[in-house]
């Protein structure tokens, strides 16, 4: 197994924890605002490290780091993810998995195996604009809905989050997302930032005041809502 990207220290990705982040390439979506185009399509970058090298790194960081974030791409696409998480958990680390919610059964299986402590799931948009927002015409939303429903049961700690892009999100988006995830613990609105690696050029962010307005729309439904 190869690891396609690696960040040796993150204070932001794992709530209230000090961690590192592992990126696994490949994704079933093509979100136009994706920052990780090299991981999603076209030529993958050279592998950042092997599983053995990650093991070596984590062994040396025991007691210094709390957890490992596994991101992508869509990490649940990788058939060797359980092997990676077993290595991480075997060294005593907490595990956070970032997912687009397409593979609820794989997520549940990882949780049943005790391999996941925290899940961050993207809510890409309202159901009405989901397919357009993820760049997959005719998308079947049922696995996404299943993941949302399972996370809302609260068996594993979690957050929902939306990267907010002016060209895809408006007040109507949040009028529909709110009731959909009603009762959720946490919801983060992430302001889109342009990078050279974004899949489609020409996208832009909303201003801070508008973002706060979207957050206010969500607060009747979710106890902890933040713009970040
Ligand atoms: S933003 Fe996430 S879900 Fe969308 S294409 Fe990029 S890696 Fe895949």
mmCIF file of C-alpha atoms and ligand atoms in Angstrom:
data_model
loop_
_atom_site.group_PDB
_atom_site.id
_atom_site.type_symbol
_atom_site.label_atom_id
_atom_site.label_comp_id
_atom_site.label_asym_id
_atom_site.label_seq_id
_atom_site.Cartn_x
_atom_site.Cartn_y
_atom_site.Cartn_z
ATOM 1 C CA UNK A 1 0.000 0.000 0.000
ATOM 2 C CA UNK A 2 1.235 3.492 -0.784
ATOM 3 C CA UNK A 3 0.236 6.713 0.866
ATOM 4 C CA UNK A 4 -0.325 9.491 -1.655
ATOM 5 C CA UNK A 5 0.115 12.472 0.645
ATOM 6 C CA UNK A 6 1.250 13.117 4.191
ATOM 7 C CA UNK A 7 1.150 16.014 6.633
ATOM 8 C CA UNK A 8 3.261 15.330 9.688
ATOM 9 C CA UNK A 9 1.447 17.748 12.008
ATOM 10 C CA UNK A 10 -2.075 19.148 12.120
ATOM 11 C CA UNK A 11 -3.696 21.094 14.931
ATOM 12 C CA UNK A 12 -6.883 21.683 12.947
ATOM 13 C CA UNK A 13 -7.997 18.455 11.314
ATOM 14 C CA UNK A 14 -8.743 16.411 14.448
ATOM 15 C CA UNK A 15 -10.872 18.407 16.931
ATOM 16 C CA UNK A 16 -8.986 19.111 20.167
ATOM 17 C CA UNK A 17 -6.221 16.698 19.172
ATOM 18 C CA UNK A 18 -2.726 16.940 17.795
ATOM 19 C CA UNK A 19 -2.411 14.706 14.784
ATOM 20 C CA UNK A 20 -0.966 13.959 11.413
ATOM 21 C CA UNK A 21 -2.857 13.455 8.166
ATOM 22 C CA UNK A 22 -2.572 10.679 5.623
ATOM 23 C CA UNK A 23 -4.030 11.229 2.128
ATOM 24 C CA UNK A 24 -5.185 8.321 -0.020
ATOM 25 C CA UNK A 25 -5.757 8.976 -3.719
ATOM 26 C CA UNK A 26 -8.790 8.216 -5.834
ATOM 27 C CA UNK A 27 -12.343 9.511 -5.579
ATOM 28 C CA UNK A 28 -15.748 8.670 -7.019
ATOM 29 C CA UNK A 29 -16.731 12.357 -7.097
ATOM 30 C CA UNK A 30 -15.444 15.233 -9.202
ATOM 31 C CA UNK A 31 -16.349 18.253 -7.095
ATOM 32 C CA UNK A 32 -15.400 21.282 -9.203
ATOM 33 C CA UNK A 33 -14.025 23.026 -6.094
ATOM 34 C CA UNK A 34 -11.850 20.056 -5.038
ATOM 35 C CA UNK A 35 -8.424 21.140 -3.856
ATOM 36 C CA UNK A 36 -6.900 17.740 -4.366
ATOM 37 C CA UNK A 37 -7.140 17.388 -8.145
ATOM 38 C CA UNK A 38 -3.807 15.532 -8.373
ATOM 39 C CA UNK A 39 -5.182 12.939 -5.930
ATOM 40 C CA UNK A 40 -8.509 12.629 -7.715
ATOM 41 C CA UNK A 41 -7.742 12.554 -11.413
ATOM 42 C CA UNK A 42 -4.838 12.548 -13.803
ATOM 43 C CA UNK A 43 -1.354 11.629 -12.749
ATOM 44 C CA UNK A 44 -1.051 10.806 -9.077
ATOM 45 C CA UNK A 45 1.901 12.438 -7.366
ATOM 46 C CA UNK A 46 4.753 10.161 -6.370
ATOM 47 C CA UNK A 47 3.818 8.182 -3.258
ATOM 48 C CA UNK A 48 4.542 10.193 -0.139
ATOM 49 C CA UNK A 49 5.477 7.134 1.912
ATOM 50 C CA UNK A 50 4.922 3.425 2.311
ATOM 51 C CA UNK A 51 2.988 1.742 5.098
ATOM 52 C CA UNK A 52 6.304 0.717 6.648
ATOM 53 C CA UNK A 53 7.503 4.320 6.650
ATOM 54 C CA UNK A 54 4.259 5.453 8.270
ATOM 55 C CA UNK A 55 4.710 2.780 10.935
ATOM 56 C CA UNK A 56 8.216 4.059 11.596
ATOM 57 C CA UNK A 57 6.994 7.668 11.822
ATOM 58 C CA UNK A 58 4.140 6.835 14.186
ATOM 59 C CA UNK A 59 6.348 4.707 16.410
ATOM 60 C CA UNK A 60 8.674 7.666 16.884
ATOM 61 C CA UNK A 61 5.739 10.046 17.577
ATOM 62 C CA UNK A 62 4.041 7.937 20.254
ATOM 63 C CA UNK A 63 3.171 10.216 23.169
ATOM 64 C CA UNK A 64 3.556 13.312 20.987
ATOM 65 C CA UNK A 65 0.604 12.883 18.633
ATOM 66 C CA UNK A 66 -2.916 11.901 19.655
ATOM 67 C CA UNK A 67 -4.360 10.776 16.381
ATOM 68 C CA UNK A 68 -4.181 10.165 12.662
ATOM 69 C CA UNK A 69 -6.574 11.727 10.149
ATOM 70 C CA UNK A 70 -7.169 9.695 7.018
ATOM 71 C CA UNK A 71 -8.302 11.850 4.145
ATOM 72 C CA UNK A 72 -8.284 11.817 0.367
ATOM 73 C CA UNK A 73 -9.579 11.542 -2.229
ATOM 74 C CA UNK A 74 -12.181 9.254 -0.743
ATOM 75 C CA UNK A 75 -10.338 6.947 1.666
ATOM 76 C CA UNK A 76 -13.178 4.404 1.904
ATOM 77 C CA UNK A 77 -12.521 3.507 -1.749
ATOM 78 C CA UNK A 78 -9.173 2.004 -0.804
ATOM 79 C CA UNK A 79 -9.480 -1.757 -0.133
ATOM 80 C CA UNK A 80 -6.394 -1.608 2.093
ATOM 81 C CA UNK A 81 -7.850 1.016 4.425
ATOM 82 C CA UNK A 82 -8.631 -1.537 7.182
ATOM 83 C CA UNK A 83 -4.998 -2.682 7.113
ATOM 84 C CA UNK A 84 -3.825 0.926 7.463
ATOM 85 C CA UNK A 85 -6.202 1.628 10.342
ATOM 86 C CA UNK A 86 -5.226 -1.576 12.141
ATOM 87 C CA UNK A 87 -1.619 -0.410 12.037
ATOM 88 C CA UNK A 88 -2.585 3.022 13.392
ATOM 89 C CA UNK A 89 -4.846 1.688 16.146
ATOM 90 C CA UNK A 90 -2.265 -0.941 17.043
ATOM 91 C CA UNK A 91 0.106 1.864 17.966
ATOM 92 C CA UNK A 92 -2.509 3.426 20.230
ATOM 93 C CA UNK A 93 -3.604 6.346 18.078
ATOM 94 C CA UNK A 94 -7.096 7.722 17.612
ATOM 95 C CA UNK A 95 -8.416 7.605 14.042
ATOM 96 C CA UNK A 96 -10.415 10.232 12.191
ATOM 97 C CA UNK A 97 -11.783 9.378 8.746
ATOM 98 C CA UNK A 98 -12.854 12.025 6.226
ATOM 99 C CA UNK A 99 -15.502 10.769 3.823
ATOM 100 C CA UNK A 100 -17.929 11.976 1.191
ATOM 101 C CA UNK A 101 -20.490 9.513 2.566
ATOM 102 C CA UNK A 102 -20.708 7.279 -0.505
ATOM 103 C CA UNK A 103 -19.871 4.027 1.283
ATOM 104 C CA UNK A 104 -21.983 3.700 4.438
ATOM 105 C CA UNK A 105 -21.519 -0.053 4.790
ATOM 106 C CA UNK A 106 -17.725 0.206 4.678
ATOM 107 C CA UNK A 107 -17.871 2.957 7.286
ATOM 108 C CA UNK A 108 -20.073 0.885 9.573
ATOM 109 C CA UNK A 109 -17.787 -2.136 9.168
ATOM 110 C CA UNK A 110 -14.742 -0.070 10.168
ATOM 111 C CA UNK A 111 -16.616 1.208 13.199
ATOM 112 C CA UNK A 112 -17.729 -2.310 14.162
ATOM 113 C CA UNK A 113 -14.080 -3.361 13.978
ATOM 114 C CA UNK A 114 -13.135 -0.598 16.393
ATOM 115 C CA UNK A 115 -11.040 1.184 13.786
ATOM 116 C CA UNK A 116 -12.718 4.622 13.741
ATOM 117 C CA UNK A 117 -13.052 7.190 16.530
ATOM 118 C CA UNK A 118 -14.263 10.230 14.617
ATOM 119 C CA UNK A 119 -15.871 10.792 11.219
ATOM 120 C CA UNK A 120 -15.976 14.026 9.229
ATOM 121 C CA UNK A 121 -18.560 13.732 6.471
ATOM 122 C CA UNK A 122 -19.070 16.237 3.698
ATOM 123 C CA UNK A 123 -22.582 17.441 3.012
ATOM 124 C CA UNK A 124 -21.904 18.758 -0.442
ATOM 125 C CA UNK A 125 -25.177 20.602 -0.906
ATOM 126 C CA UNK A 126 -28.946 20.314 -0.727
ATOM 127 C CA UNK A 127 -30.279 17.119 -2.319
ATOM 128 C CA UNK A 128 -31.578 19.176 -5.231
ATOM 129 C CA UNK A 129 -28.080 20.386 -6.176
ATOM 130 C CA UNK A 130 -26.002 17.437 -4.969
ATOM 131 C CA UNK A 131 -25.226 15.841 -8.345
ATOM 132 C CA UNK A 132 -24.199 19.157 -9.853
ATOM 133 C CA UNK A 133 -22.037 20.012 -6.850
ATOM 134 C CA UNK A 134 -20.105 16.723 -6.901
ATOM 135 C CA UNK A 135 -19.746 16.682 -10.696
ATOM 136 C CA UNK A 136 -21.576 13.355 -11.125
ATOM 137 C CA UNK A 137 -24.685 13.606 -13.329
ATOM 138 C CA UNK A 138 -27.471 11.275 -12.219
ATOM 139 C CA UNK A 139 -25.886 10.635 -8.819
ATOM 140 C CA UNK A 140 -27.766 8.157 -6.607
ATOM 141 C CA UNK A 141 -28.129 9.985 -3.309
ATOM 142 C CA UNK A 142 -29.272 6.974 -1.294
ATOM 143 C CA UNK A 143 -25.804 6.001 0.074
ATOM 144 C CA UNK A 144 -25.261 9.612 1.155
ATOM 145 C CA UNK A 145 -28.612 9.640 2.920
ATOM 146 C CA UNK A 146 -27.762 6.316 4.578
ATOM 147 C CA UNK A 147 -24.441 7.675 5.886
ATOM 148 C CA UNK A 148 -26.147 10.794 7.256
ATOM 149 C CA UNK A 149 -28.809 8.714 9.006
ATOM 150 C CA UNK A 150 -26.242 6.380 10.548
ATOM 151 C CA UNK A 151 -24.054 9.209 11.823
ATOM 152 C CA UNK A 152 -27.098 10.955 13.311
ATOM 153 C CA UNK A 153 -27.615 7.852 15.457
ATOM 154 C CA UNK A 154 -24.468 8.976 17.299
ATOM 155 C CA UNK A 155 -22.695 5.625 17.590
ATOM 156 C CA UNK A 156 -19.427 7.298 16.625
ATOM 157 C CA UNK A 157 -18.357 10.905 17.205
ATOM 158 C CA UNK A 158 -18.732 12.961 14.046
ATOM 159 C CA UNK A 159 -19.088 16.261 12.280
ATOM 160 C CA UNK A 160 -20.794 17.333 9.082
ATOM 161 C CA UNK A 161 -19.256 20.031 6.941
ATOM 162 C CA UNK A 162 -19.867 21.888 3.713
ATOM 163 C CA UNK A 163 -17.346 23.720 1.577
ATOM 164 C CA UNK A 164 -19.369 26.740 0.522
ATOM 165 C CA UNK A 165 -18.870 28.036 -3.014
ATOM 166 C CA UNK A 166 -20.691 31.042 -4.434
ATOM 167 C CA UNK A 167 -21.474 29.270 -7.707
ATOM 168 C CA UNK A 168 -23.128 26.282 -5.958
ATOM 169 C CA UNK A 169 -24.559 27.398 -2.617
ATOM 170 C CA UNK A 170 -27.214 29.937 -1.694
ATOM 171 C CA UNK A 171 -29.823 30.418 1.033
ATOM 172 C CA UNK A 172 -32.000 27.736 -0.545
ATOM 173 C CA UNK A 173 -29.158 25.223 -0.107
ATOM 174 C CA UNK A 174 -29.094 25.708 3.666
ATOM 175 C CA UNK A 175 -32.884 25.838 3.916
ATOM 176 C CA UNK A 176 -32.763 22.213 2.728
ATOM 177 C CA UNK A 177 -29.563 21.024 4.452
ATOM 178 C CA UNK A 178 -30.820 22.176 7.880
ATOM 179 C CA UNK A 179 -33.868 19.878 8.133
ATOM 180 C CA UNK A 180 -31.884 17.043 6.508
ATOM 181 C CA UNK A 181 -29.246 16.939 9.263
ATOM 182 C CA UNK A 182 -31.481 18.160 12.105
ATOM 183 C CA UNK A 183 -30.188 16.981 15.483
ATOM 184 C CA UNK A 184 -26.556 16.755 14.363
ATOM 185 C CA UNK A 185 -23.839 17.515 16.913
ATOM 186 C CA UNK A 186 -21.614 19.735 14.783
ATOM 187 C CA UNK A 187 -21.754 21.420 11.434
ATOM 188 C CA UNK A 188 -18.992 23.464 9.885
ATOM 189 C CA UNK A 189 -19.300 25.804 6.942
ATOM 190 C CA UNK A 190 -15.941 26.005 5.237
ATOM 191 C CA UNK A 191 -15.238 29.061 3.113
ATOM 192 C CA UNK A 192 -13.942 28.064 -0.309
ATOM 193 C CA UNK A 193 -10.383 29.187 -0.931
ATOM 194 C CA UNK A 194 -8.876 29.156 -4.358
ATOM 195 C CA UNK A 195 -5.751 27.096 -5.017
ATOM 196 C CA UNK A 196 -3.909 26.285 -8.201
ATOM 197 C CA UNK A 197 -4.836 22.605 -7.752
ATOM 198 C CA UNK A 198 -8.619 23.199 -7.800
ATOM 199 C CA UNK A 199 -10.457 21.035 -10.351
ATOM 200 C CA UNK A 200 -12.346 23.849 -12.086
ATOM 201 C CA UNK A 201 -10.992 27.381 -12.294
ATOM 202 C CA UNK A 202 -13.188 30.456 -11.897
ATOM 203 C CA UNK A 203 -14.960 29.573 -8.642
ATOM 204 C CA UNK A 204 -15.238 32.034 -5.778
ATOM 205 C CA UNK A 205 -16.206 32.324 -2.108
ATOM 206 C CA UNK A 206 -19.034 34.148 -0.397
ATOM 207 C CA UNK A 207 -18.148 37.073 1.881
ATOM 208 C CA UNK A 208 -18.037 36.642 5.659
ATOM 209 C CA UNK A 209 -21.389 38.283 6.285
ATOM 210 C CA UNK A 210 -23.152 35.934 3.879
ATOM 211 C CA UNK A 211 -21.386 32.936 5.426
ATOM 212 C CA UNK A 212 -22.604 34.005 8.878
ATOM 213 C CA UNK A 213 -26.109 34.294 7.442
ATOM 214 C CA UNK A 214 -25.905 30.703 6.191
ATOM 215 C CA UNK A 215 -24.667 29.635 9.642
ATOM 216 C CA UNK A 216 -27.652 31.382 11.261
ATOM 217 C CA UNK A 217 -29.965 29.390 8.978
ATOM 218 C CA UNK A 218 -28.409 26.159 10.313
ATOM 219 C CA UNK A 219 -28.496 26.958 14.053
ATOM 220 C CA UNK A 220 -32.137 25.993 14.625
ATOM 221 C CA UNK A 221 -31.185 22.475 13.475
ATOM 222 C CA UNK A 222 -27.664 21.839 14.812
ATOM 223 C CA UNK A 223 -26.360 22.646 18.294
ATOM 224 C CA UNK A 224 -22.819 23.623 17.255
ATOM 225 C CA UNK A 225 -22.464 25.528 13.976
ATOM 226 C CA UNK A 226 -19.296 27.378 13.005
ATOM 227 C CA UNK A 227 -17.846 29.099 9.983
ATOM 228 C CA UNK A 228 -14.236 28.207 9.372
HETATM 229 S S1 LIG B 1 -13.654 17.359 -2.724
HETATM 230 FE FE1 LIG B 1 -13.485 15.337 -1.773
HETATM 231 S S2 LIG B 1 -15.254 14.217 -2.584
HETATM 232 FE FE2 LIG B 1 -14.966 15.978 -3.930
HETATM 233 S S3 LIG B 1 -13.653 15.234 -5.617
HETATM 234 FE FE3 LIG B 1 -12.303 16.132 -4.045
HETATM 235 S S4 LIG B 1 -11.697 14.390 -2.752
HETATM 236 FE FE4 LIG B 1 -13.519 13.759 -3.926
#
